[in-house]
Amino acid sequence: MTALIPAPRSVVTGSGDVRLTARSQLYAGPGTEGVGRWLRTVLGGATGLPLGEGRELDDTCEDGIGLRLDPGLGAEEYRLVSDGSGVLLEGGSAAGVFRGAQTLRQLLGPDAFRRAPVRRDRVWTVPHVTIEDAPRFRWRGLMLDVARHFMPKDGVLRQLDLMAAHKLNVFHFHLTDDQGWRVEIRRYPELTGTGSWRARTKIGHRASPLWDDTPHGGHYTQDDIREIVAYAAERHISVVPEIDVPGHSQAAIAAYPELGNSDVVDTASLTVWDTWGINPNVLAPTDDTLRFYEGVLEEVLELFPADAGPFSPFVHIGGDECPKDQWRASDTAQKRIGDLGLADEDALQSWFIGHFDRWLAARGRRLIGWDEILEGGLAPHAAVSSWRGYAGGVTAARAGHDVVMCPQQYVYLDYRQDAGPDEPVPIGYVRTLEDVYRFEPVPAELTAEEAARVLGTQANVWTEVMEDQGRVDYQTFPRLAALAEVAWSDLPAPADRDFAGFERRMTAHYRRLDALGVAYRPPTGPLPWQRRPGVLGRPLDGPPPNL
């Protein structure tokens, strides 16, 4: 009955239930109207019940649902009371009411996650219960890489629905990389005209001899992006776009060769990259490059407005894995280092990132980047996504910067889930459901003041070896459910967490995922059609280093 994921802070069960019927009404008080429309749509579809619109809270009587704001609760805090008076769901804001609505949906059973009724004679009940709940972290995210393998718009909307079902609230949208540029920029049409597709694709790890010779590509129009952002906002999810600079930029250079270090390599001969790894072709540190990306970001800021959610002011600029070899060999880059009085190429990257930190701040936005942006000095307004372990996040927090903890050792969901030979395209260290559940985002060495700089955490889904939605589902679930509980629930220390209890609750949650059509990895291992025999991966043995 209360096998809820993520686990609420407090659950007190009663002895009866509220029965929803054809006469049940749903009342959405002032400020909750959007949640009411969403809840009526999803529950109406699943149950077939009309859930008529109540004009007053009293209209709900003993068999209806009431939604109401309570200014005494925190922004995402909610209280759900189901008793003889019906179901009352209160939140500190519409976001809090929406989080509670996810809990209500779980209480109704797995079939409440379907899009149409499976049995017309089904009796829909909500057990008598009082739930008080609030999130531990403000930032509870999922990063989805659509550059390596493009995910069509409908798949992205589906991901947002799955995030909402798990009370996640930040969608980090990795839109550009060496292998593809996925967002329409009208000022620079070749970014998608040339940069959005590649002639072929490496199958498996970059050392694999296998290729898919089918051209791969796709991009989102500006209206697609607006739709995605609006859809996310209706689910109280902030979308943080990522435009990668100065590394991971070969798709942009293929479209506009002048962006690259043309005094070192023949940038006009470069194409969108068709394999994986760290690419040596990086942006040239010139004024023309800065102006080009300012033009890109002007359109990005219009597409991703700052008022679409609490973390919507953030723009991710990558900053990771930028080899400096071309800058060392480039007379243009070396002259820039000399003119600016910089110490070295690391400082040159810091200058590059710092330029966009100031540019974004002047427009009321905030820059966030991978922890390499610490190298050469961290820009004053920047936040850090700490992926190479905890160290970058610790350094940033101690320097007074905000941090999102996403260490690859725990929350890189492209990493394999088991050491067995049937695991499809085994990448990296084994990271099981239990490993993710025992992940702790706040390092013990931080003081209370420093720990307050940890905004939260996110899982990262890199798609080099995930060629379609089924592969993304397999790598993401069920581990994203564990990450959601780590991010939301007030859990004990990792060694003291009740993983056995979580597994028992997951038994019910698998049925919800089934209803949602999620091709998750079963607890017993991959199904025959989920395996990828003969495709080379990059397995790493032993426990990952805890950096």
Coordinates of C-alpha atoms in Angstrom, one line a residue:
M1 CA 0.0 0.0 0.0
T2 CA 2.7 2.5 0.9
A3 CA 5.6 1.0 -1.3
L4 CA 6.4 4.6 -2.3
I5 CA 9.5 5.7 -4.3
P6 CA 11.2 7.9 -3.3
A7 CA 10.4 7.2 0.3
P8 CA 8.4 10.0 2.1
R9 CA 9.6 11.5 5.4
S10 CA 6.5 10.5 7.3
V11 CA 3.7 8.0 6.6
V12 CA 0.9 7.3 9.0
T13 CA -1.6 4.8 7.8
G14 CA -5.3 4.5 8.6
S15 CA -7.9 1.7 8.4
G16 CA -10.1 2.7 5.5
D17 CA -9.9 4.1 2.0
V18 CA -11.3 6.8 -0.3
R19 CA -13.2 5.3 -3.3
L20 CA -13.0 7.4 -6.5
T21 CA -16.2 7.1 -8.6
A22 CA -17.9 8.6 -11.6
R23 CA -19.3 11.3 -9.3
S24 CA -15.9 12.2 -7.7
Q25 CA -14.7 15.8 -8.3
L26 CA -11.3 17.4 -8.3
Y27 CA -11.0 20.8 -6.8
A28 CA -7.9 22.8 -7.7
G29 CA -7.5 25.9 -5.4
P30 CA -5.9 29.2 -6.5
G31 CA -2.4 28.6 -7.7
T32 CA -2.9 24.9 -8.3
E33 CA -4.9 25.0 -11.5
G34 CA -2.1 23.7 -13.7
V35 CA -1.5 20.7 -11.4
G36 CA -5.3 20.1 -11.4
R37 CA -5.3 20.0 -15.2
W38 CA -2.3 17.6 -15.3
L39 CA -3.8 15.3 -12.6
R40 CA -7.3 15.2 -14.2
T41 CA -5.7 14.3 -17.5
V42 CA -3.5 11.4 -16.3
L43 CA -5.9 10.0 -13.8
G44 CA -8.9 10.5 -16.2
G45 CA -7.0 8.6 -18.9
A46 CA -5.9 5.7 -16.6
T47 CA -9.2 5.3 -14.7
G48 CA -11.8 6.4 -17.2
L49 CA -13.4 8.6 -14.5
P50 CA -14.5 12.1 -15.5
L51 CA -13.2 13.7 -12.2
G52 CA -15.5 16.7 -12.6
E53 CA -14.3 20.2 -11.7
G54 CA -15.2 21.1 -8.1
R55 CA -15.8 24.8 -7.5
E56 CA -15.2 24.6 -3.8
L57 CA -13.1 22.3 -1.6
D58 CA -16.3 21.1 0.0
D59 CA -17.4 19.8 -3.4
T60 CA -14.9 16.9 -3.1
C61 CA -16.9 15.4 -0.2
E62 CA -15.8 12.0 0.9
D63 CA -14.9 10.6 -2.6
G64 CA -13.0 13.5 -4.3
I65 CA -9.6 15.2 -4.4
G66 CA -8.7 18.7 -3.3
L67 CA -5.6 20.6 -4.1
R68 CA -4.6 23.6 -2.1
L69 CA -1.6 25.8 -1.3
D70 CA -0.4 26.1 2.3
P71 CA 2.1 29.0 2.7
G72 CA 3.4 27.4 5.9
L73 CA 5.0 24.6 3.8
G74 CA 8.3 24.8 1.9
A75 CA 8.2 25.3 -1.9
E76 CA 8.4 21.6 -2.7
E77 CA 7.0 20.3 0.6
Y78 CA 3.6 18.7 0.6
R79 CA 1.0 17.1 2.9
L80 CA -1.4 14.4 1.6
V81 CA -4.3 13.4 3.8
S82 CA -6.7 10.7 2.7
D83 CA -9.5 10.1 5.2
G84 CA -13.3 10.1 5.5
S85 CA -13.4 13.6 4.0
G86 CA -11.7 12.6 0.8
V87 CA -8.2 13.3 -0.4
L88 CA -6.6 16.7 0.4
L89 CA -3.2 17.5 -1.1
E90 CA -1.5 20.7 0.1
G91 CA 1.8 22.1 -0.9
G92 CA 3.9 25.1 -0.3
S93 CA 3.7 26.0 -4.0
A94 CA 2.3 24.4 -7.1
A95 CA 5.5 22.4 -7.4
G96 CA 4.9 21.0 -3.9
V97 CA 1.4 20.0 -4.9
F98 CA 2.7 18.4 -8.1
R99 CA 5.2 16.3 -6.1
G100 CA 2.4 15.2 -3.9
A101 CA 0.3 14.3 -6.9
Q102 CA 3.0 11.8 -7.9
T103 CA 2.6 10.1 -4.5
L104 CA -1.2 10.1 -5.0
R105 CA -0.7 8.3 -8.3
Q106 CA 1.5 5.7 -6.7
L107 CA -1.1 5.1 -4.0
L108 CA -3.7 4.3 -6.6
G109 CA -1.7 1.4 -7.9
P110 CA 0.4 0.6 -11.0
D111 CA -2.6 0.8 -13.4
A112 CA -2.8 4.5 -12.6
F113 CA 0.3 4.9 -14.7
R114 CA -1.4 3.7 -17.9
R115 CA -2.9 5.9 -20.6
A116 CA -6.2 4.1 -20.8
P117 CA -8.3 1.9 -18.5
V118 CA -7.4 -1.8 -18.7
R119 CA -10.6 -2.9 -16.8
R120 CA -13.8 -0.9 -16.9
D121 CA -15.0 -2.5 -13.6
R122 CA -11.9 -1.6 -11.7
V123 CA -12.5 0.0 -8.3
W124 CA -10.1 2.9 -7.6
T125 CA -9.2 3.5 -4.0
V126 CA -6.8 5.6 -2.1
P127 CA -5.9 4.2 1.3
H128 CA -6.5 6.3 4.4
V129 CA -3.1 7.8 5.1
T130 CA -1.3 10.9 6.2
I131 CA 2.0 11.7 4.4
E132 CA 4.2 14.6 5.1
D133 CA 7.1 15.0 2.8
A134 CA 9.8 17.3 1.5
P135 CA 13.0 16.9 -0.6
R136 CA 16.5 16.8 0.9
F137 CA 18.1 18.5 -2.1
R138 CA 16.9 21.3 -4.3
W139 CA 18.6 20.0 -7.5
R140 CA 17.5 16.5 -8.4
G141 CA 18.5 15.9 -12.0
L142 CA 19.0 13.8 -15.0
M143 CA 21.5 14.7 -17.8
L144 CA 20.6 13.2 -21.2
D145 CA 23.1 13.2 -24.0
V146 CA 21.2 13.6 -27.3
A147 CA 24.4 14.5 -29.3
R148 CA 26.0 11.1 -29.5
H149 CA 22.7 9.4 -30.4
F150 CA 19.7 11.7 -31.2
M151 CA 16.5 11.2 -29.3
P152 CA 13.4 12.4 -31.2
K153 CA 11.3 15.0 -29.5
D154 CA 8.6 12.6 -28.3
G155 CA 11.3 10.5 -26.6
V156 CA 12.4 13.6 -24.7
L157 CA 8.9 14.4 -23.6
R158 CA 8.6 10.8 -22.4
Q159 CA 11.8 11.3 -20.4
L160 CA 10.3 14.3 -18.7
D161 CA 7.3 12.3 -17.7
L162 CA 9.5 9.6 -16.2
M163 CA 11.5 12.3 -14.3
A164 CA 8.3 13.8 -13.0
A165 CA 7.1 10.4 -11.8
H166 CA 10.3 10.2 -9.7
K167 CA 10.1 13.7 -8.3
L168 CA 13.2 14.9 -10.3
N169 CA 13.2 18.5 -11.2
V170 CA 16.3 19.4 -13.4
F171 CA 16.7 18.2 -16.9
H172 CA 20.3 18.8 -18.1
F173 CA 20.0 18.8 -21.9
H174 CA 23.3 17.9 -23.5
L175 CA 22.6 19.4 -27.0
T176 CA 26.0 19.7 -28.7
D177 CA 29.2 17.6 -29.0
D178 CA 31.7 16.3 -31.5
Q179 CA 29.2 13.8 -32.9
G180 CA 26.2 16.2 -33.5
W181 CA 24.7 19.6 -33.0
R182 CA 21.0 19.2 -32.0
V183 CA 19.5 22.7 -31.6
E184 CA 18.4 25.0 -34.4
I185 CA 20.3 28.3 -34.4
R186 CA 18.8 30.5 -37.1
R187 CA 21.8 32.9 -37.3
Y188 CA 24.0 29.9 -38.1
P189 CA 22.0 27.4 -40.2
E190 CA 24.9 25.1 -41.0
L191 CA 25.1 24.1 -37.3
T192 CA 22.2 21.8 -38.1
G193 CA 22.5 21.8 -41.9
T194 CA 25.9 20.2 -41.6
G195 CA 26.5 19.6 -37.9
S196 CA 23.4 17.6 -37.0
W197 CA 24.3 14.4 -38.9
R198 CA 27.2 12.1 -39.4
A199 CA 27.9 9.7 -42.2
R200 CA 28.4 6.6 -40.0
T201 CA 28.6 5.6 -36.4
K202 CA 31.0 3.4 -34.4
I203 CA 29.2 0.5 -32.8
G204 CA 30.3 -0.1 -29.2
H205 CA 33.6 1.2 -27.7
R206 CA 35.9 3.2 -29.9
A207 CA 38.2 0.2 -30.2
S208 CA 35.4 -1.9 -31.7
P209 CA 35.9 -2.9 -35.4
L210 CA 32.2 -2.5 -36.0
W211 CA 30.5 0.3 -37.8
D212 CA 26.9 1.3 -38.7
D213 CA 27.1 2.8 -42.1
T214 CA 23.6 4.4 -41.9
P215 CA 23.9 8.2 -41.6
H216 CA 22.7 9.3 -38.2
G217 CA 21.3 12.7 -37.3
G218 CA 18.5 14.9 -36.2
H219 CA 17.9 18.1 -34.5
Y220 CA 15.2 20.1 -32.6
T221 CA 13.6 23.1 -34.2
Q222 CA 13.3 26.2 -32.1
D223 CA 9.6 25.4 -31.7
D224 CA 10.5 21.9 -30.6
I225 CA 12.7 23.4 -27.9
R226 CA 10.0 25.7 -26.8
E227 CA 7.6 22.8 -26.6
I228 CA 10.0 20.8 -24.5
V229 CA 10.7 23.7 -22.1
A230 CA 7.0 24.3 -21.7
Y231 CA 6.2 20.6 -21.2
A232 CA 8.9 20.5 -18.5
A233 CA 7.6 23.6 -16.8
E234 CA 4.1 22.1 -16.6
R235 CA 5.8 19.3 -14.6
H236 CA 7.9 21.7 -12.5
I237 CA 11.1 20.7 -14.2
S238 CA 13.8 23.2 -15.0
V239 CA 15.7 22.6 -18.3
V240 CA 19.4 23.5 -18.3
P241 CA 20.8 23.5 -21.8
E242 CA 24.4 22.5 -22.5
I243 CA 26.3 24.1 -25.3
D244 CA 29.8 22.6 -25.2
V245 CA 32.9 24.9 -25.4
P246 CA 35.8 25.0 -26.0
G247 CA 36.2 21.2 -26.4
H248 CA 33.7 18.6 -27.7
S249 CA 33.1 21.0 -30.7
Q250 CA 34.0 19.2 -33.9
A251 CA 30.4 19.2 -35.1
A252 CA 30.4 23.0 -34.9
I253 CA 33.9 23.2 -36.6
A254 CA 32.7 20.9 -39.4
A255 CA 29.9 23.4 -40.0
Y256 CA 32.0 26.5 -39.7
P257 CA 35.7 25.6 -40.1
E258 CA 36.8 29.1 -39.1
L259 CA 35.9 28.2 -35.5
G260 CA 38.8 25.7 -35.3
N261 CA 42.6 26.1 -35.1
S262 CA 43.1 26.4 -38.8
D263 CA 46.7 27.5 -38.4
V264 CA 47.4 24.0 -37.0
V265 CA 45.0 21.6 -38.8
D266 CA 43.0 21.7 -42.0
T267 CA 39.7 22.5 -40.4
A268 CA 37.9 22.6 -43.7
S269 CA 38.4 18.9 -44.1
L270 CA 36.8 18.0 -40.8
T271 CA 33.5 16.2 -40.7
V272 CA 31.1 15.5 -37.8
W273 CA 33.0 12.9 -35.8
D274 CA 31.8 9.3 -36.2
T275 CA 33.6 7.7 -33.2
W276 CA 34.0 8.2 -29.5
G277 CA 36.6 9.5 -27.0
I278 CA 38.4 12.8 -26.4
N279 CA 38.7 14.8 -29.6
P280 CA 41.8 16.9 -30.3
N281 CA 39.9 19.4 -32.5
V282 CA 38.9 22.3 -30.2
L283 CA 37.7 25.9 -30.7
A284 CA 40.2 28.6 -31.5
P285 CA 40.5 31.2 -28.7
T286 CA 39.7 34.1 -31.0
D287 CA 37.4 37.1 -30.8
D288 CA 35.5 35.8 -33.8
T289 CA 34.9 32.5 -31.9
L290 CA 33.6 34.4 -28.9
R291 CA 31.3 36.5 -31.1
F292 CA 30.0 33.4 -32.8
Y293 CA 29.1 31.7 -29.5
E294 CA 27.6 34.9 -28.1
G295 CA 25.3 34.7 -31.2
V296 CA 24.5 31.1 -30.4
L297 CA 23.8 31.9 -26.8
E298 CA 21.6 34.8 -27.6
E299 CA 19.2 32.4 -29.3
V300 CA 19.6 29.8 -26.6
L301 CA 18.6 32.3 -23.9
E302 CA 15.5 33.1 -25.8
L303 CA 14.6 29.5 -26.2
F304 CA 15.3 28.6 -22.5
P305 CA 13.8 31.6 -20.5
A306 CA 15.1 32.2 -17.0
D307 CA 11.6 32.2 -15.5
A308 CA 10.7 28.6 -16.5
G309 CA 11.8 27.1 -13.2
P310 CA 14.0 27.7 -10.2
F311 CA 17.2 26.5 -12.0
S312 CA 16.2 27.9 -15.5
P313 CA 18.8 30.7 -15.1
F314 CA 21.6 28.2 -15.5
V315 CA 23.3 27.6 -18.8
H316 CA 25.8 24.7 -19.0
I317 CA 28.9 25.4 -21.2
G318 CA 30.7 22.1 -20.8
G319 CA 34.3 23.0 -20.4
D320 CA 35.4 19.4 -20.0
E321 CA 38.0 17.2 -21.8
C322 CA 39.6 20.0 -23.8
P323 CA 43.0 18.9 -25.0
K324 CA 45.5 21.8 -25.3
D325 CA 47.8 20.4 -28.0
Q326 CA 46.4 22.5 -30.8
W327 CA 46.6 25.6 -28.7
R328 CA 50.3 24.8 -27.8
A329 CA 51.0 24.5 -31.6
S330 CA 48.9 27.5 -32.6
D331 CA 50.6 30.9 -33.2
T332 CA 47.2 32.5 -32.8
A333 CA 46.6 30.8 -29.4
Q334 CA 50.1 31.6 -28.2
K335 CA 49.7 35.2 -29.2
R336 CA 46.5 35.4 -27.2
I337 CA 48.2 33.9 -24.1
G338 CA 50.9 36.5 -24.5
D339 CA 48.6 39.5 -25.1
L340 CA 46.5 38.6 -22.0
G341 CA 49.5 37.9 -19.9
L342 CA 48.3 34.4 -19.1
A343 CA 50.5 31.7 -17.5
D344 CA 49.6 28.8 -19.8
E345 CA 47.0 27.0 -21.9
D346 CA 45.0 26.1 -18.7
A347 CA 44.7 29.8 -18.0
L348 CA 43.6 30.4 -21.6
Q349 CA 40.7 28.0 -21.1
S350 CA 39.9 29.8 -17.8
W351 CA 39.8 33.1 -19.7
F352 CA 37.6 31.5 -22.4
I353 CA 35.1 30.3 -19.8
G354 CA 35.4 33.5 -17.7
H355 CA 34.3 35.5 -20.8
F356 CA 31.0 33.6 -21.0
D357 CA 30.6 33.7 -17.2
R358 CA 30.6 37.5 -17.4
W359 CA 28.5 37.5 -20.6
L360 CA 25.8 35.3 -19.0
A361 CA 25.9 37.2 -15.7
A362 CA 25.3 40.5 -17.5
R363 CA 22.1 39.0 -18.8
G364 CA 20.9 37.7 -15.4
R365 CA 22.0 34.1 -16.1
R366 CA 24.4 31.7 -14.3
L367 CA 27.1 29.6 -15.9
I368 CA 27.6 26.0 -14.8
G369 CA 30.3 23.7 -16.2
W370 CA 32.1 20.4 -15.7
D371 CA 34.8 20.4 -13.0
E372 CA 37.6 21.0 -15.5
I373 CA 36.5 24.7 -15.4
L374 CA 38.4 24.8 -12.1
E375 CA 41.7 24.5 -14.0
G376 CA 43.4 27.8 -14.4
G377 CA 41.0 29.5 -12.0
L378 CA 37.3 29.3 -11.5
A379 CA 35.1 32.1 -13.0
P380 CA 33.5 34.2 -10.2
H381 CA 29.8 33.4 -10.9
A382 CA 30.3 29.8 -12.0
A383 CA 28.8 26.6 -10.5
V384 CA 30.4 23.3 -11.0
S385 CA 29.1 19.9 -12.0
S386 CA 31.6 17.5 -10.2
W387 CA 32.0 14.4 -12.4
R388 CA 35.6 13.3 -11.9
G389 CA 34.8 12.1 -8.4
Y390 CA 34.1 14.5 -5.5
A391 CA 37.4 16.5 -5.5
G392 CA 36.3 19.2 -7.9
G393 CA 33.1 19.7 -6.0
V394 CA 34.9 19.9 -2.7
T395 CA 37.3 22.5 -4.1
A396 CA 34.5 24.6 -5.6
A397 CA 32.3 24.4 -2.4
R398 CA 35.2 25.4 -0.2
A399 CA 35.8 28.4 -2.6
G400 CA 32.2 29.5 -2.1
H401 CA 30.7 28.1 -5.4
D402 CA 27.6 26.1 -5.9
V403 CA 28.0 22.4 -6.8
V404 CA 26.0 19.6 -8.4
M405 CA 27.6 16.3 -7.3
C406 CA 27.5 13.7 -10.2
P407 CA 30.7 11.6 -9.7
Q408 CA 31.1 9.1 -12.5
Q409 CA 31.9 6.4 -9.9
Y410 CA 28.3 6.4 -8.8
V411 CA 25.9 8.1 -11.2
Y412 CA 27.2 7.6 -14.7
L413 CA 24.4 5.3 -15.9
D414 CA 26.3 4.3 -19.1
Y415 CA 28.4 2.2 -16.7
R416 CA 27.5 -1.5 -16.7
Q417 CA 25.2 -2.9 -14.1
D418 CA 26.7 -6.3 -13.6
A419 CA 29.9 -8.2 -14.4
G420 CA 28.1 -11.0 -16.2
P421 CA 28.9 -11.7 -19.9
D422 CA 25.4 -11.0 -21.0
E423 CA 25.5 -7.3 -20.0
P424 CA 25.1 -5.3 -23.2
V425 CA 28.2 -3.3 -24.3
P426 CA 29.9 -3.3 -20.9
I427 CA 31.3 0.2 -20.1
G428 CA 33.3 1.2 -17.1
Y429 CA 33.0 -0.1 -13.6
V430 CA 30.1 -2.2 -12.3
R431 CA 27.5 0.1 -10.7
T432 CA 24.6 -1.9 -9.4
L433 CA 21.3 -0.7 -8.1
E434 CA 22.6 -1.0 -4.6
D435 CA 25.7 1.0 -5.5
V436 CA 23.6 3.9 -6.6
Y437 CA 21.3 3.6 -3.6
R438 CA 24.3 3.9 -1.3
F439 CA 25.7 7.0 -3.1
E440 CA 26.1 10.0 -0.8
P441 CA 26.2 13.4 -2.6
V442 CA 27.7 15.4 0.3
P443 CA 31.3 14.4 1.2
A444 CA 31.9 14.0 4.9
E445 CA 34.9 16.4 4.8
L446 CA 32.7 19.5 4.1
T447 CA 31.7 21.8 6.9
A448 CA 28.0 22.6 7.3
E449 CA 28.6 25.9 5.5
E450 CA 30.4 24.2 2.7
A451 CA 27.9 21.4 2.4
A452 CA 25.1 24.1 1.9
R453 CA 26.8 24.8 -1.4
V454 CA 25.9 21.4 -2.7
L455 CA 22.7 22.2 -4.6
G456 CA 22.1 18.5 -5.1
T457 CA 22.9 15.7 -7.5
Q458 CA 22.0 14.2 -10.9
A459 CA 22.5 11.0 -12.9
N460 CA 24.3 11.4 -16.2
V461 CA 23.2 9.3 -19.3
W462 CA 25.9 9.4 -22.0
T463 CA 24.6 7.7 -25.1
E464 CA 27.7 6.6 -27.1
V465 CA 26.5 3.0 -26.8
M466 CA 22.8 3.7 -26.5
E467 CA 21.4 3.8 -30.0
D468 CA 17.7 3.9 -29.2
Q469 CA 15.1 4.4 -26.5
G470 CA 15.2 0.8 -25.4
R471 CA 18.9 1.0 -24.7
V472 CA 18.5 4.3 -22.8
D473 CA 15.7 2.7 -20.7
Y474 CA 17.9 -0.3 -19.9
Q475 CA 20.8 1.7 -18.7
T476 CA 18.7 4.3 -16.9
F477 CA 16.2 2.1 -15.0
P478 CA 15.9 0.9 -12.4
R479 CA 19.0 2.8 -11.2
L480 CA 17.4 6.2 -11.7
A481 CA 14.8 5.2 -9.1
A482 CA 17.6 4.7 -6.6
L483 CA 19.1 8.1 -7.5
A484 CA 15.7 9.7 -7.1
E485 CA 15.5 8.4 -3.6
V486 CA 19.0 9.5 -2.7
A487 CA 18.2 13.0 -4.0
W488 CA 14.7 13.3 -2.4
S489 CA 14.6 11.3 0.8
D490 CA 16.2 11.9 4.1
L491 CA 18.3 8.7 4.2
P492 CA 20.8 7.6 6.8
A493 CA 24.5 7.2 6.1
P494 CA 25.2 4.9 3.1
A495 CA 26.2 1.8 5.2
D496 CA 23.0 2.1 7.3
R497 CA 20.5 2.4 4.4
D498 CA 17.9 -0.2 4.2
F499 CA 18.6 -1.5 0.7
A500 CA 16.6 -4.7 1.3
G501 CA 13.5 -2.5 2.1
F502 CA 14.2 -0.5 -1.0
E503 CA 14.3 -3.7 -3.1
R504 CA 10.9 -4.7 -1.6
R505 CA 9.4 -1.4 -2.6
M506 CA 11.0 -1.8 -6.0
T507 CA 8.9 -4.9 -6.5
A508 CA 5.8 -2.7 -6.7
H509 CA 7.7 0.0 -8.6
Y510 CA 8.7 -2.4 -11.4
R511 CA 4.9 -2.8 -12.1
R512 CA 4.6 1.0 -12.4
L513 CA 7.5 1.0 -14.8
D514 CA 5.8 -1.8 -16.8
A515 CA 2.7 0.3 -17.0
L516 CA 4.8 3.2 -18.3
G517 CA 6.4 0.9 -20.9
V518 CA 9.9 1.3 -19.6
A519 CA 12.4 -1.3 -20.9
Y520 CA 14.3 -1.5 -17.6
R521 CA 17.0 -4.0 -16.7
P522 CA 15.2 -6.8 -14.8
P523 CA 16.7 -7.7 -11.4
T524 CA 17.6 -11.2 -12.8
G525 CA 19.6 -9.7 -15.6
P526 CA 19.0 -8.7 -19.3
L527 CA 16.3 -10.3 -21.3
P528 CA 17.5 -12.1 -24.5
W529 CA 16.7 -9.1 -26.7
Q530 CA 18.5 -6.7 -24.4
R531 CA 21.9 -8.4 -24.9
R532 CA 24.4 -7.2 -27.5
P533 CA 26.7 -10.2 -28.1
G534 CA 29.8 -9.4 -30.1
V535 CA 29.8 -5.7 -29.5
L536 CA 33.0 -4.5 -27.8
G537 CA 32.8 -2.5 -24.6
R538 CA 35.3 -1.1 -22.2
P539 CA 34.8 -2.9 -18.8
L540 CA 36.9 -1.8 -15.9
D541 CA 37.6 -4.3 -13.1
G542 CA 37.4 -3.8 -9.4
P543 CA 35.7 -1.0 -7.4
P544 CA 36.0 2.5 -8.9
P545 CA 38.5 4.9 -7.2
N546 CA 36.8 7.2 -4.7
L547 CA 38.3 10.5 -5.7

